[in-house]
Structure formats: C-alpha cells, structure tokens
Amino acid sequence: MDNDLSPQLPKKVYGANGGSYYAWSPSDLPMLHQGNIGAAKLALNKNAFALPRYSDSSKVAYVLQGSGVAGIVLPESEEKVVAIKKGDALALPFGVVTWWYNKEETELVVLFLGDTSKAHKAGEFTDFFLTGSNGIFTGFSTEFVGRAWDLEESHVKTLVGKQPAKGIVQLEGNISLPDPKPEHRNGMALNCEEAPLDVDIKGGGRVVVLNTKNLPLVGEVGLGADLVRLDGRAMCSPGFSCDSALQVTYIVRGSGRVQVVGVDGRRVLETTVKAGNLFIVPRFFVVSKIADPDGLEWFSIITTPNPIFTHLAGSSSVWKALSPSVLQAAFNVDPEVEQLFRSKRTADAIFFPPPN
C-alpha cells in the first residue's frame, strides 16, 4: 500500500454568484480511484437553486451547514419535497433525480459521499443535468425533442435554450419553488445531531450510526454512515472494519491527530486533520484519533450498509477475549505483565477521556 493517504481539500468544479460545486479528485487522493469512492460538496447562497440532475453513482448526502429544501424523485415515484437542515443525512440511490434550494441568508452546504463502482470514472461523480447549458436535451435535435414532448419547434427552442446557467442559478423575480411537506421526510432523511445516540461516553464522545434500521434507503445505496463527536483531548480507540469495508472520513468541525497502521505494522499515516479535510482508511487498516482541546467531529461513510468494527482497546476488544496464556505467548511476557494489561481499560467503551 504505497498510496498517499494524506487528507485533502476539494477543488472548485463550477459555480458563479449563486454558489459553487466542489469535488475531491482521484489525482489528489488516489484512494478514491482504488476504492471506487466519490466525494463532492455543494454550496448554495441565498436564493440559489441547484438545477435538477441525476448521477451515475449512489450517494449519501450530509448537510454540513444551513437549511434549505431538497427535491427528490425516486424512479417511477412522485416528487418528494424535503426540508433539510444542518445534521441531516439523506440516502440517494441510483436513478434518483434531485434539486436543491436555499432561501436563507446562511450558506447551505451539502456533502456527498458515494460509490463509483458503476460510474463512468472510478473515484468521480458524473452528474447528468435535465436543464441548463449542459442539459441532456441540448444534445438532441429539435426534431427528436419535439417528438418526445409533442411540442412545436419554436417551443422546444425556448425550453431547451432559455436557461444559460450551468448547474446552479440565482433565482430572481416571482418564481416560488414548492414548500416542503413534513410527511416527505419520513424515510428520506435522518438528523444525526438529534437522533438517539448509539454510543455515549461521558468525557469521551458520542456516535450516531446511519443504517438500514433508521434510514432503510441506505440498503439501496449500499453504504453505511456515522457521525462521531469526540470531546476535547479524548481518544477514539484503535479499530478496523472487519467486513472488508473502506472508511471515508470528512472532518466536520475541530481538529485532531490521526494515525493509521497497515500491513507489517507500518504506520502509513500520521497527521493533523482539520475541518474540511477528507481522508480514506483502506480495508483492514487500523485507525485511531485523538482530538485537540476544542474537540473533533467527523462524518464517515463505510462501504457496506451495516458495518462491523473490531476495536483493539476496551473491555469489548479482541484482547479481552483471548486467553491469558495466549496473550503471554503472543507478547512474550510473564503472567504479571499480562494481568496488568488485562486489568486496564475495563469499561466497555470505544472512546477514552483524556488522562487526569
């Protein structure tokens, strides 16, 4: 494993006054290509409208900042208009058409992480826009579009050519997009900041896991996800995904230190991460994090809808399950040292508060 695992920031792909679309490139983060993972971020200013599009990849969307509206049309289904806000996660399967709108002063920022194993380019999302200067109907002749829509040529030219923007537009005038419906959130979105905690360690950290139980659509996406909030100077136990999944991590807030260890006990990453960074932990590699004094928060996807992790510290770790004599032989130590080792970290925890 010689790939560079260093955390990276995204680069702007397109945008203007209404907002911008950013993406992480496999050329900067090679594990995106190797792991068939895509990562991008949409930022919308007030009254900005992200034009309807579909993608060649299934994704999980996570609202990093602000509030707004998402329009979602699943295949052969009616449009769902969903109110979204900071902390919301949405599962977007193949074939879904989406649009996004921000009517508030605060910038709306949405993170997209997904599977590119069936995409045109490994490690990259390709969006197909329904309208705009690069909309799919700009490529068809007026004859074909007219036949498809049962419209005269003059009307076809107006519909196809009237929108000069690409991807994002700033809405003006009297256009009023549909209001969100509370019932449309059911099964479409889960707020990770308000959901019941799966792990809550005083002075350590908290976890909300996104899976097929609390958001069934992640089963169609084929991804799991979690939001982890680590308290200041606390540690996340060394651990690895034991079901061959990749872990893709975006730092939402704060900063901290990360170490990743791979084959032959070689440390392949030792760095400080900060808000906006993205990094990937390869399959079976062991990762651990220690938060800086202000804490560390991250959102991750795991390339399986119901991930299983093995932790290497704490009472539920594999060390506690092994027989004392096995540990003595494995470490080549006497019984007293083995007993000392076993007596530590007796709590069932994956987060450890800072030492006194």
CSV table of C-alpha atoms in Angstrom, one decimal, residues 49-327:
chain,number,residue,atom,x,y,z
A,49,PHE,CA,-31.1,26.8,-7.0
A,50,ALA,CA,-29.2,23.7,-8.0
A,51,LEU,CA,-30.8,22.5,-11.2
A,52,PRO,CA,-32.4,19.0,-11.4
A,53,ARG,CA,-29.9,16.3,-12.1
A,54,TYR,CA,-29.2,12.6,-11.7
A,55,SER,CA,-25.9,10.9,-11.1
A,56,ASP,CA,-24.0,7.8,-12.2
A,57,SER,CA,-23.4,6.9,-8.5
A,58,SER,CA,-25.4,6.1,-5.4
A,59,LYS,CA,-24.6,8.6,-2.6
A,60,VAL,CA,-25.2,9.6,1.0
A,61,ALA,CA,-25.8,13.4,1.4
A,62,TYR,CA,-25.0,15.2,4.6
A,63,VAL,CA,-25.9,18.8,5.4
A,64,LEU,CA,-22.9,20.5,6.9
A,65,GLN,CA,-24.3,24.0,7.2
A,66,GLY,CA,-27.5,26.0,6.9
A,67,SER,CA,-31.0,24.9,5.9
A,68,GLY,CA,-33.0,24.6,2.7
A,69,VAL,CA,-35.1,22.4,0.5
A,70,ALA,CA,-34.3,19.2,-1.4
A,71,GLY,CA,-36.5,17.9,-4.2
A,72,ILE,CA,-36.2,14.1,-4.6
A,73,VAL,CA,-37.8,11.9,-7.3
A,74,LEU,CA,-37.1,8.2,-6.9
A,75,PRO,CA,-37.6,6.1,-10.1
A,76,GLU,CA,-41.2,5.9,-11.1
A,77,SER,CA,-42.3,7.9,-8.0
A,78,GLU,CA,-43.7,11.3,-7.2
A,79,GLU,CA,-41.6,14.2,-6.2
A,80,LYS,CA,-40.8,14.5,-2.5
A,81,VAL,CA,-40.0,18.0,-1.2
A,82,VAL,CA,-38.0,17.7,1.9
A,83,ALA,CA,-37.0,20.4,4.4
A,84,ILE,CA,-33.3,19.9,5.2
A,85,LYS,CA,-31.1,21.4,7.9
A,86,LYS,CA,-27.6,21.0,9.4
A,87,GLY,CA,-27.1,17.4,10.6
A,88,ASP,CA,-29.5,15.8,8.1
A,89,ALA,CA,-28.4,12.7,6.2
A,90,LEU,CA,-30.2,11.5,3.1
A,91,ALA,CA,-29.6,8.3,1.1
A,92,LEU,CA,-29.7,8.8,-2.7
A,93,PRO,CA,-29.9,5.6,-4.7
A,94,PHE,CA,-29.2,5.1,-8.4
A,95,GLY,CA,-31.6,6.8,-10.7
A,96,VAL,CA,-32.8,9.4,-8.2
A,97,VAL,CA,-33.4,13.0,-9.6
A,98,THR,CA,-32.6,15.8,-7.1
A,99,TRP,CA,-32.7,19.6,-6.9
A,100,TRP,CA,-31.6,21.8,-4.0
A,101,TYR,CA,-32.6,25.3,-3.0
A,102,ASN,CA,-31.5,27.8,-0.3
A,103,LYS,CA,-33.8,30.6,0.6
A,104,GLU,CA,-32.0,31.6,3.8
A,105,GLU,CA,-29.1,34.1,4.4
A,106,THR,CA,-26.8,31.4,5.7
A,107,GLU,CA,-25.0,29.4,3.0
A,108,LEU,CA,-26.3,25.9,2.5
A,109,VAL,CA,-23.5,23.4,2.3
A,110,VAL,CA,-24.2,19.7,1.4
A,111,LEU,CA,-21.5,16.9,1.4
A,112,PHE,CA,-21.9,14.0,-1.0
A,113,LEU,CA,-20.1,10.7,-0.4
A,114,GLY,CA,-20.8,7.7,-2.6
A,115,ASP,CA,-19.9,4.5,-4.5
A,116,THR,CA,-18.5,4.9,-8.0
A,117,SER,CA,-18.1,1.2,-8.8
A,118,LYS,CA,-20.6,1.6,-11.7
A,119,ALA,CA,-19.7,5.2,-12.6
A,120,HIS,CA,-18.1,6.4,-15.8
A,121,LYS,CA,-14.9,7.3,-14.0
A,122,ALA,CA,-13.7,5.5,-10.9
A,123,GLY,CA,-13.5,7.9,-8.0
A,124,GLU,CA,-15.6,10.6,-9.5
A,125,PHE,CA,-19.3,11.5,-9.7
A,126,THR,CA,-20.7,12.4,-13.1
A,127,ASP,CA,-24.0,14.4,-12.9
A,128,PHE,CA,-26.5,14.5,-15.8
A,129,PHE,CA,-28.4,17.7,-15.8
A,130,LEU,CA,-32.0,17.9,-17.1
A,131,THR,CA,-31.8,21.6,-17.9
A,132,GLY,CA,-29.2,24.3,-18.3
A,133,SER,CA,-26.4,25.0,-20.8
A,134,ASN,CA,-25.2,21.4,-20.4
A,135,GLY,CA,-28.6,19.8,-20.0
A,136,ILE,CA,-29.1,16.5,-21.8
A,137,PHE,CA,-31.7,17.9,-24.2
A,138,THR,CA,-29.2,20.4,-25.6
A,139,GLY,CA,-27.7,17.4,-27.3
A,140,PHE,CA,-30.8,16.2,-29.1
A,141,SER,CA,-32.1,17.8,-32.3
A,142,THR,CA,-35.2,19.9,-32.1
A,143,GLU,CA,-37.0,17.2,-34.1
A,144,PHE,CA,-36.3,14.5,-31.5
A,145,VAL,CA,-37.2,16.7,-28.6
A,146,GLY,CA,-40.3,17.9,-30.3
A,147,ARG,CA,-41.4,14.4,-31.0
A,148,ALA,CA,-40.7,13.3,-27.4
A,149,TRP,CA,-42.5,16.3,-25.8
A,150,ASP,CA,-45.2,16.7,-28.5
A,151,LEU,CA,-44.2,20.4,-29.0
A,152,GLU,CA,-43.6,22.7,-31.9
A,153,GLU,CA,-40.0,23.6,-32.8
A,154,SER,CA,-40.3,27.2,-31.5
A,155,HIS,CA,-41.4,26.0,-28.1
A,156,VAL,CA,-38.6,23.4,-28.0
A,157,LYS,CA,-36.0,26.0,-28.7
A,158,THR,CA,-37.4,28.2,-25.9
A,159,LEU,CA,-37.4,25.3,-23.3
A,160,VAL,CA,-34.0,24.0,-24.2
A,161,GLY,CA,-32.2,27.2,-24.8
A,162,LYS,CA,-33.7,29.7,-22.4
A,163,GLN,CA,-31.6,28.6,-19.3
A,164,PRO,CA,-28.0,29.7,-19.9
A,165,ALA,CA,-26.6,28.7,-16.5
A,166,LYS,CA,-24.7,25.5,-15.7
A,167,GLY,CA,-25.7,23.6,-12.6
A,168,ILE,CA,-26.5,26.5,-10.3
A,169,VAL,CA,-28.7,29.5,-10.8
A,170,GLN,CA,-29.7,32.6,-8.8
A,171,LEU,CA,-33.5,32.8,-8.7
A,172,GLU,CA,-35.0,36.2,-9.2
A,173,GLY,CA,-38.5,37.6,-9.7
A,174,ASN,CA,-41.7,35.8,-8.7
A,175,ILE,CA,-40.6,32.2,-9.0
A,176,SER,CA,-41.8,30.3,-5.9
A,177,LEU,CA,-40.5,26.7,-5.5
A,178,PRO,CA,-42.7,24.2,-3.8
A,179,ASP,CA,-42.9,24.2,0.0
A,180,PRO,CA,-41.6,21.2,1.8
A,181,LYS,CA,-44.1,18.7,3.3
A,182,PRO,CA,-43.3,17.3,6.8
A,183,GLU,CA,-44.5,13.8,5.8
A,184,HIS,CA,-42.0,13.7,2.9
A,185,ARG,CA,-39.1,13.5,5.5
A,186,ASN,CA,-40.3,10.0,6.6
A,187,GLY,CA,-37.8,7.5,5.4
A,188,MET,CA,-35.9,10.1,3.3
A,189,ALA,CA,-33.9,12.0,5.9
A,190,LEU,CA,-32.4,11.4,9.4
A,191,ASN,CA,-30.9,14.2,11.5
A,192,CYS,CA,-27.8,12.8,13.0
A,193,GLU,CA,-27.5,15.6,15.6
A,194,GLU,CA,-31.0,14.8,17.0
A,195,ALA,CA,-31.2,11.0,16.5
A,196,PRO,CA,-30.8,8.6,19.5
A,197,LEU,CA,-27.2,8.0,20.3
A,198,ASP,CA,-25.7,4.6,19.6
A,199,VAL,CA,-22.7,5.4,21.8
A,200,ASP,CA,-22.4,8.0,24.6
A,201,ILE,CA,-19.3,8.0,26.7
A,202,LYS,CA,-19.0,10.8,29.3
A,203,GLY,CA,-16.0,12.9,28.6
A,204,GLY,CA,-15.2,10.7,25.6
A,205,GLY,CA,-17.6,11.0,22.7
A,206,ARG,CA,-20.8,10.2,21.0
A,207,VAL,CA,-21.8,8.3,17.9
A,208,VAL,CA,-25.0,8.1,15.7
A,209,VAL,CA,-24.9,5.3,13.2
A,210,LEU,CA,-26.8,5.5,9.9
A,211,ASN,CA,-28.0,2.1,8.8
A,212,THR,CA,-31.0,0.2,7.4
A,213,LYS,CA,-32.8,0.4,10.7
A,214,ASN,CA,-33.1,4.1,11.0
A,215,LEU,CA,-32.9,5.0,7.3
A,216,PRO,CA,-33.9,2.0,5.1
A,217,LEU,CA,-32.8,3.6,1.9
A,218,VAL,CA,-29.2,3.1,2.8
A,219,GLY,CA,-29.7,-0.5,1.9
A,220,GLU,CA,-30.4,0.5,-1.7
A,221,VAL,CA,-27.4,2.8,-1.6
A,222,GLY,CA,-25.2,0.0,-0.2
A,223,LEU,CA,-23.4,2.3,2.3
A,224,GLY,CA,-23.5,2.9,6.0
A,225,ALA,CA,-22.5,6.1,7.7
A,226,ASP,CA,-21.9,7.6,11.1
A,227,LEU,CA,-21.5,11.0,12.8
A,228,VAL,CA,-18.9,10.9,15.6
A,229,ARG,CA,-18.3,13.8,18.0
A,230,LEU,CA,-15.1,13.4,20.1
A,231,ASP,CA,-14.7,15.6,23.2
A,232,GLY,CA,-11.6,17.7,23.7
A,233,ARG,CA,-8.4,15.6,24.1
A,234,ALA,CA,-10.4,12.4,24.1
A,235,MET,CA,-9.2,9.4,22.1
A,236,CYS,CA,-11.1,7.1,19.7
A,237,SER,CA,-9.9,3.5,20.2
A,238,PRO,CA,-7.7,1.9,17.5
A,239,GLY,CA,-10.0,-0.2,15.3
A,240,PHE,CA,-10.7,-1.6,11.9
A,241,SER,CA,-13.6,-2.6,9.7
A,242,CYS,CA,-13.7,-6.4,9.9
A,243,ASP,CA,-16.1,-6.8,6.9
A,244,SER,CA,-13.6,-5.5,4.3
A,245,ALA,CA,-15.2,-2.1,4.1
A,246,LEU,CA,-13.4,1.2,3.3
A,247,GLN,CA,-14.0,4.1,5.7
A,248,VAL,CA,-14.2,7.6,4.1
A,249,THR,CA,-14.0,10.4,6.7
A,250,TYR,CA,-14.8,14.1,6.3
A,251,ILE,CA,-13.8,16.4,9.2
A,252,VAL,CA,-16.9,18.5,10.1
A,253,ARG,CA,-15.5,20.5,13.0
A,254,GLY,CA,-12.4,20.9,15.1
A,255,SER,CA,-9.1,19.3,14.7
A,256,GLY,CA,-7.0,16.4,16.0
A,257,ARG,CA,-4.3,13.9,15.4
A,258,VAL,CA,-4.8,10.7,13.3
A,259,GLN,CA,-2.6,7.6,12.9
A,260,VAL,CA,-3.3,4.7,10.5
A,261,VAL,CA,-1.3,1.5,10.6
A,262,GLY,CA,-1.3,-1.1,7.8
A,263,VAL,CA,0.5,-4.2,6.6
A,264,ASP,CA,3.5,-5.4,8.6
A,265,GLY,CA,2.8,-2.9,11.4
A,266,ARG,CA,3.8,0.0,9.2
A,267,ARG,CA,2.4,3.4,10.1
A,268,VAL,CA,1.1,4.7,6.8
A,269,LEU,CA,-0.4,8.0,8.0
A,270,GLU,CA,0.4,10.3,10.9
A,271,THR,CA,-1.1,13.8,10.5
A,272,THR,CA,-3.3,16.5,12.0
A,273,VAL,CA,-6.7,16.8,10.5
A,274,LYS,CA,-9.0,19.9,10.5
A,275,ALA,CA,-12.4,21.0,9.3
A,276,GLY,CA,-12.9,20.4,5.6
A,277,ASN,CA,-10.3,17.6,5.3
A,278,LEU,CA,-11.2,14.2,3.7
A,279,PHE,CA,-9.2,11.1,4.1
A,280,ILE,CA,-9.7,7.3,3.5
A,281,VAL,CA,-8.7,4.4,5.6
A,282,PRO,CA,-8.0,1.3,3.4
A,283,ARG,CA,-9.6,-2.1,4.1
A,284,PHE,CA,-8.5,-3.8,7.3
A,285,PHE,CA,-6.1,-0.9,8.2
A,286,VAL,CA,-6.3,0.2,11.9
A,287,VAL,CA,-7.1,3.9,12.6
A,288,SER,CA,-7.1,5.9,15.8
A,289,LYS,CA,-7.8,9.6,16.5
A,290,ILE,CA,-7.1,12.0,19.4
A,291,ALA,CA,-9.0,15.3,19.5
A,292,ASP,CA,-7.3,18.6,20.1
A,293,PRO,CA,-8.7,20.7,23.1
A,294,ASP,CA,-11.7,22.0,21.1
A,295,GLY,CA,-12.8,18.5,20.1
A,296,LEU,CA,-13.2,16.7,16.8
A,297,GLU,CA,-16.3,15.9,14.8
A,298,TRP,CA,-16.4,13.8,11.6
A,299,PHE,CA,-18.9,12.2,9.2
A,300,SER,CA,-17.9,8.9,7.6
A,301,ILE,CA,-19.4,6.5,5.1
A,302,ILE,CA,-18.5,2.9,5.2
A,303,THR,CA,-18.8,0.8,2.0
A,304,THR,CA,-21.4,-1.6,3.5
A,305,PRO,CA,-24.9,-0.7,4.8
A,306,ASN,CA,-24.4,-2.4,8.2
A,307,PRO,CA,-20.7,-2.1,9.1
A,308,ILE,CA,-19.0,-4.2,11.8
A,309,PHE,CA,-15.9,-2.8,13.5
A,310,THR,CA,-13.3,-4.5,15.7
A,311,HIS,CA,-11.7,-2.4,18.4
A,312,LEU,CA,-8.3,-3.1,19.8
A,313,ALA,CA,-8.8,-1.4,23.2
A,314,GLY,CA,-11.5,-1.5,25.9
A,315,SER,CA,-13.4,-4.4,27.6
A,316,SER,CA,-15.0,-5.5,24.3
A,317,SER,CA,-11.8,-5.6,22.4
A,318,VAL,CA,-10.3,-8.7,21.0
A,319,TRP,CA,-7.6,-8.6,23.6
A,320,LYS,CA,-10.1,-9.3,26.4
A,321,ALA,CA,-11.5,-12.3,24.5
A,322,LEU,CA,-8.1,-14.0,24.1
A,323,SER,CA,-7.0,-16.5,26.8
A,324,PRO,CA,-4.3,-15.2,29.3
A,325,SER,CA,-1.8,-17.9,28.1
A,326,VAL,CA,-2.4,-16.9,24.5
A,327,LEU,CA,-1.5,-13.3,25.4
